[in-house]
Structure formats: structure tokens, C-alpha cells
């Protein structure tokens, strides 16, 4: 168990926009990251770097949120970019196994970066169980869009979540 309270620190107005993960990135705290990507992309930002140096671990919902951002950035004209930087070996294995390396530049080395402004923490608003289930479903559907092989990996999760949110 991590001693670090999970948090995402951001430099929202830098170019590229920087998101630093501190602690565990999971279904419990991924909603604010999805909302942050959506807001910044809607404002015209198209280049993002996610710093994994202090990321203890992550789950498939968080990876699906990243996949959703990568898919959306690819559809921009011109396409945007997503860099996943300073990734530890275990997290790198997860990223590759789920196909995110097809959507993002993956840098497992010592990517040089810093915040231009003081880092601001993202806050996770209270969400209902149904909202959390919708987020998890969307994230896992993003993973299937990223790599069709993920459909088999997550078929039970997808069935459970579709049932929970009432989608067939």
C-alpha cells in the first residue's frame, strides 16, 4: 500500500499540458483526469504529457481514460499528441499489453520535464455509484477501441458494467 495519497498534479496552461500522477491511479480517482482532458481539449489544447515517475500502480479504468484521451486527440485536425513519460517497468508492461503504445508516445527513459507554473492538484468530486460505473464502462470500451484483443480480456467486466448502467 502506498504511503502517498493519490493525487494528480497539473500544469493546465503549459504546452504541452502536464499531468503528474502521484500514488495509485484507479477507478476511484480517474474521473477528474477524464474531465481535465475533456476541458483542455475543448479549450484547444492538443499536446499532453503524463508523468508516471511517482505512479505506484494503475488499473484498467485509468488506462481506459488515457485511451479515451488518446483516441480523441487522434481525431483532431491536425492530430494532437499524448506522451506517457517516465514509466516504471510494471506500468510499461500494462500499457503495452492493452495497446496504449499505439495511441501515445511511450517514454520509459528519463524524460526531462518540469512544471512552468506551480502544480495544481485535480480534485475528484463526489460521484454516484452509477456515475462511477458509467466512467468505468466508457474507459473499458475505450480499451476495446484501442485494441480489439482487449474485448476478450474485459468481456466479463464489460457485461457487468453494461448491466449495472442498464445498457445492452
Coordinates of N, CA, C and O in Angstrom, one line a residue, residues 10 13-14 19 24 36 41 47 90 93 97 99 148 151 164:
X10 N -1.2 19.1 -12.0 CA -1.3 19.5 -13.4 C -0.7 20.9 -13.6 O -0.7 21.7 -12.7
X13 N -1.8 25.1 -18.3 CA -1.7 26.0 -19.4 C -0.3 26.0 -20.0 O 0.0 26.8 -20.9
X14 N 0.5 25.0 -19.7 CA 1.7 24.8 -20.3 C 1.5 24.1 -21.7 O 0.4 23.7 -22.0
X19 N 0.5 16.4 -16.8 CA -0.3 15.8 -15.7 C 0.7 14.8 -15.0 O 1.3 14.0 -15.6
X24 N -1.5 5.9 -6.6 CA -2.2 5.0 -7.4 C -3.2 5.7 -8.3 O -4.0 6.5 -7.8
X36 N -10.6 16.6 -16.9 CA -9.5 17.6 -17.2 C -9.1 17.5 -18.7 O -9.0 18.5 -19.4
X41 N -8.9 19.8 -24.0 CA -9.1 19.6 -25.4 C -10.2 20.5 -26.0 O -10.0 21.1 -27.0
X47 N -1.7 19.0 -27.0 CA -0.4 18.2 -26.6 C -0.4 18.0 -25.1 O -0.5 19.0 -24.3
X90 N 6.7 -2.3 -14.6 CA 5.4 -2.9 -14.4 C 4.3 -2.1 -15.1 O 3.4 -2.7 -15.8
X93 N 4.6 -2.5 -18.9 CA 4.0 -3.8 -19.3 C 2.5 -3.7 -19.5 O 1.9 -4.1 -20.5
X97 N 0.5 -4.2 -22.9 CA -0.4 -5.3 -23.0 C -1.8 -4.8 -23.5 O -2.6 -5.6 -24.1
X99 N -2.3 -2.1 -25.4 CA -2.2 -1.4 -26.7 C -2.2 0.1 -26.7 O -2.3 0.7 -27.7
X148 N -8.7 -4.5 -30.3 CA -9.8 -5.4 -30.3 C -9.5 -6.6 -29.4 O -10.4 -7.2 -28.8
X151 N -11.2 -6.9 -25.9 CA -12.6 -7.3 -25.8 C -12.7 -8.6 -25.0 O -13.4 -8.7 -24.0
X164 N -25.0 -3.0 -15.0 CA -25.1 -2.0 -13.9 C -25.7 -0.7 -14.4 O -26.5 -0.1 -13.7

